[in-house]
CSV table of C-alpha atoms in Angstrom, one decimal:
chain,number,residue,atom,x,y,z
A,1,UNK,CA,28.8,22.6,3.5
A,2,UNK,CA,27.5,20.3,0.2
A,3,UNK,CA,27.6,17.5,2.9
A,4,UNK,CA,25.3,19.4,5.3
A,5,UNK,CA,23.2,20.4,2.2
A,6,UNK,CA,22.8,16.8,1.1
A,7,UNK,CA,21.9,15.5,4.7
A,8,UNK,CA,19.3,18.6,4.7
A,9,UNK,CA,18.0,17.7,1.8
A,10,UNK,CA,17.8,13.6,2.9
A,11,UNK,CA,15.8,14.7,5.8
A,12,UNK,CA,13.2,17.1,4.6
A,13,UNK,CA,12.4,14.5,1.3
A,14,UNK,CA,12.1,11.8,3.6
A,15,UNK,CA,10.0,14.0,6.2
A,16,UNK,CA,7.7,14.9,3.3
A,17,UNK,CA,7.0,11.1,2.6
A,18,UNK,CA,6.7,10.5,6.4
A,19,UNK,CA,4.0,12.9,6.5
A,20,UNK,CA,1.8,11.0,3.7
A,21,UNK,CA,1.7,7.7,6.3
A,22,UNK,CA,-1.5,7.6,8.5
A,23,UNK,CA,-1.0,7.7,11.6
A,24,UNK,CA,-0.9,4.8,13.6
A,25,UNK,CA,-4.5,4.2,15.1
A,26,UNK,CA,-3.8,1.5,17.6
A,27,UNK,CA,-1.7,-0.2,15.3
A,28,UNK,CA,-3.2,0.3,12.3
A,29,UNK,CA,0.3,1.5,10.1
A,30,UNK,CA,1.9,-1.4,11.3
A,31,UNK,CA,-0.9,-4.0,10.5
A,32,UNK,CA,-0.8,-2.5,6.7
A,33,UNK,CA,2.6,-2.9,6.6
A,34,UNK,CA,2.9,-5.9,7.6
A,35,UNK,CA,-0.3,-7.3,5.2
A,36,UNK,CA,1.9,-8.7,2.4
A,37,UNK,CA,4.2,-10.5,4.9
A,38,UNK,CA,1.4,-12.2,7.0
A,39,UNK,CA,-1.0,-13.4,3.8
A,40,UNK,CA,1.9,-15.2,3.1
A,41,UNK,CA,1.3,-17.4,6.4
A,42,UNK,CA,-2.1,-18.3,5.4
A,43,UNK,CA,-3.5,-21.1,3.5
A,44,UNK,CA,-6.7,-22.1,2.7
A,45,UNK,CA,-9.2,-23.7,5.0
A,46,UNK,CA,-7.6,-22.0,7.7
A,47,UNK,CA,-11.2,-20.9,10.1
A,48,UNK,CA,-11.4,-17.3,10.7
A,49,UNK,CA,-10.0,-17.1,13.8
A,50,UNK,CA,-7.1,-18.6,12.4
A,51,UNK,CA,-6.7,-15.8,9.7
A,52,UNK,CA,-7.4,-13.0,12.1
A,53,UNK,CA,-4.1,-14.2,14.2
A,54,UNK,CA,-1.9,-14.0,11.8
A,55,UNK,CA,-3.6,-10.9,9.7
A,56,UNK,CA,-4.4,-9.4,12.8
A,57,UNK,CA,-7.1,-7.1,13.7
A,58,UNK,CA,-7.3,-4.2,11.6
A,59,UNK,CA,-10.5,-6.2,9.2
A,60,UNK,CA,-13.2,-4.6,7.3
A,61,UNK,CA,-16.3,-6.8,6.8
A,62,UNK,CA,-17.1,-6.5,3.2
A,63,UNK,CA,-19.3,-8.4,2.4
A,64,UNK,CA,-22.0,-11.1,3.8
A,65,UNK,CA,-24.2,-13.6,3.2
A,66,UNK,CA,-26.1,-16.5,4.4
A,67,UNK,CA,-23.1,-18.6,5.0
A,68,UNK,CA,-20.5,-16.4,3.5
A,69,UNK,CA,-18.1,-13.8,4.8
A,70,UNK,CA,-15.5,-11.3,3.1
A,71,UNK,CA,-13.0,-9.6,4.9
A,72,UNK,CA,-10.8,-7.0,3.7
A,73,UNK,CA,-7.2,-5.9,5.0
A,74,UNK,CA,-5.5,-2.9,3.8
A,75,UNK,CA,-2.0,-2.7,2.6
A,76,UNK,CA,0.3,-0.1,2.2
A,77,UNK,CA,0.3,0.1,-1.6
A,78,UNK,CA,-2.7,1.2,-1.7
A,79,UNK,CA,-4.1,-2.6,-2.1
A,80,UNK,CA,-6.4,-4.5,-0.2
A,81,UNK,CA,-6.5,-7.7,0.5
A,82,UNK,CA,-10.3,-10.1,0.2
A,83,UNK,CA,-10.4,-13.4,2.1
A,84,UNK,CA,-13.7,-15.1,1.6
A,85,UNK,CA,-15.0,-17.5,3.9
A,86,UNK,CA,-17.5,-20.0,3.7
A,87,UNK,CA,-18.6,-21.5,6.6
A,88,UNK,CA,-16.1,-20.0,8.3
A,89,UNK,CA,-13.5,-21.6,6.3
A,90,UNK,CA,-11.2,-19.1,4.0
A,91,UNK,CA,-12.1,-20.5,0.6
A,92,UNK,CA,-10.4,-17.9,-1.6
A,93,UNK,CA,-8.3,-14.6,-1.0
A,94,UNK,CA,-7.0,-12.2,-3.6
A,95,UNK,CA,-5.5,-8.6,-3.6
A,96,UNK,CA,-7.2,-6.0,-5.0
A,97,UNK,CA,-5.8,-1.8,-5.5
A,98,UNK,CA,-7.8,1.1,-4.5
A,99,UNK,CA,-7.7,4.5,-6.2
A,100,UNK,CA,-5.3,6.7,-4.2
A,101,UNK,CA,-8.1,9.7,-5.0
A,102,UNK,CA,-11.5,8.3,-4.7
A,103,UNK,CA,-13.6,9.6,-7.7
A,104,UNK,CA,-17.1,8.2,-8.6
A,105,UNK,CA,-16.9,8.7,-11.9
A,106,UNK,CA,-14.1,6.5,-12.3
A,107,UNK,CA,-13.8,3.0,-12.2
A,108,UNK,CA,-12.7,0.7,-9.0
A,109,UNK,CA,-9.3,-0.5,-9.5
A,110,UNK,CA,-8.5,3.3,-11.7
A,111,UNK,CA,-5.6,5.2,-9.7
A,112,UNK,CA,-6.4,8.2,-12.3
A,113,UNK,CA,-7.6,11.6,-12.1
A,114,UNK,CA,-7.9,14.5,-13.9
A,115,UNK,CA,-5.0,15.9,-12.5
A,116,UNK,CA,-2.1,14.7,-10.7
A,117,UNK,CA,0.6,17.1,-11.5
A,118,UNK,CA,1.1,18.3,-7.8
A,119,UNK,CA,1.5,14.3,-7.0
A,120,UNK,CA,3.9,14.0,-10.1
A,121,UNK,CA,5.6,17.3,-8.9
A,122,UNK,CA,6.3,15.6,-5.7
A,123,UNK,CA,7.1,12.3,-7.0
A,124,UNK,CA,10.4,14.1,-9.3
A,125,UNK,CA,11.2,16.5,-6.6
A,126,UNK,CA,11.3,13.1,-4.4
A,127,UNK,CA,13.3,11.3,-7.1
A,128,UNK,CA,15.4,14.3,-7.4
A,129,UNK,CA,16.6,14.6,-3.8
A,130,UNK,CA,17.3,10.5,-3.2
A,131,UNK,CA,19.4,10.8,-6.4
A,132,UNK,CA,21.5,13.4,-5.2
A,133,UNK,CA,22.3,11.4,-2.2
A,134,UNK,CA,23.1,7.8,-4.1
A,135,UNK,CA,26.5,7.1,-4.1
A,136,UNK,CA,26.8,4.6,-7.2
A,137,UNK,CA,25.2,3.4,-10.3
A,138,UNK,CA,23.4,0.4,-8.3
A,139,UNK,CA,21.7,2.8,-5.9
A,140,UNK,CA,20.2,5.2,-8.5
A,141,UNK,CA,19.1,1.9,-10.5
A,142,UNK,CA,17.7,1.1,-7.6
A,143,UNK,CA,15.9,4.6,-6.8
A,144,UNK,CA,14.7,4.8,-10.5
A,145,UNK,CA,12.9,1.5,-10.4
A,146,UNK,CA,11.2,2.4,-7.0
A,147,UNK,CA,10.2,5.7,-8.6
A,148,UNK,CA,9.4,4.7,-11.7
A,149,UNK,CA,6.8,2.2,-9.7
A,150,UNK,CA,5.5,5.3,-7.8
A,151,UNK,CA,4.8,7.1,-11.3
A,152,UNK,CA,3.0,4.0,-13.1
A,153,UNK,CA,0.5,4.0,-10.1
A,154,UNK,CA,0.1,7.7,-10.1
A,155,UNK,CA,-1.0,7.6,-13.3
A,156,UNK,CA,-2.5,4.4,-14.0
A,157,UNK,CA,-0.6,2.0,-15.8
């Protein structure tokens, strides 16, 4: 019966984190998961087409000018990454983090907001239910450190 509990429990925490993930608009979900792995196959002076194969294409144009072009691909953390090209040449890239609740009065790269108990509430209830299910001292390190990441970008730190 605990066993069955436990299993139960496994299922519906990791449903309730399932259901947080967009869904996957013509491969969009993948593409975000897989932005950390692929900007590691760039380099610069790769040509935009270049980037685009590897990157894929899920882009946002940015930004523009004259000779200049900034793309943006989304990761999964909530980051983005910028790739700036000049003359169709990538000449820079770096990762920046969106707030998980937009707010204007807030600034860009600020994850906080005037309230985020329900998101803490299901953060511990989350942290709560793996740890029940971790079967030795290595896994719960392990599940702490992933939460405890979570937490900090809940609320801003």
């Amino acid at each position: 019966m605990i066993k069955k509990l436990l299993i139960l429990t496994l299922i519906c925490t990791l449903a309730s984190c399932a259901s947080v993930l967009p869904p996957d608009y013509k491969g969009l979900t993948s593409s975000m998961m897989n932005a950390d792995n692929n900007i590691k196959k760039i380099s610069l002076g790769m040509t935009k087409e270049q980037v685009i194969t590897i990157m894929g294409e899920h882009y946002e144009i940015i930004g523009s000018k004259e000779d200049e072009l900034l793309l943006g691909y989304k990761a999964y953390d909530y980051g983005i990454y910028k790739l700036r090209f000049v003359n169709n040449k990538l000449m820079e890239w770096a990762k920046d983090w969106l707030p998980q609740y937009y707010n204007k009065d807030s600034s860009y790269n600020s994850t906080k907001t005037k309230d985020n108990s329900s998101m803490r509430a299901h953060l511990d209830a989350h942290r709560k239910a793996m740890l029940s299910t971790a079967t030795s001292d290595i896994q719960r390190d392990a599940i702490n450190i992933h939460m405890d990441a979570h937490s900090k970008a809940v609320s801003g730190e």
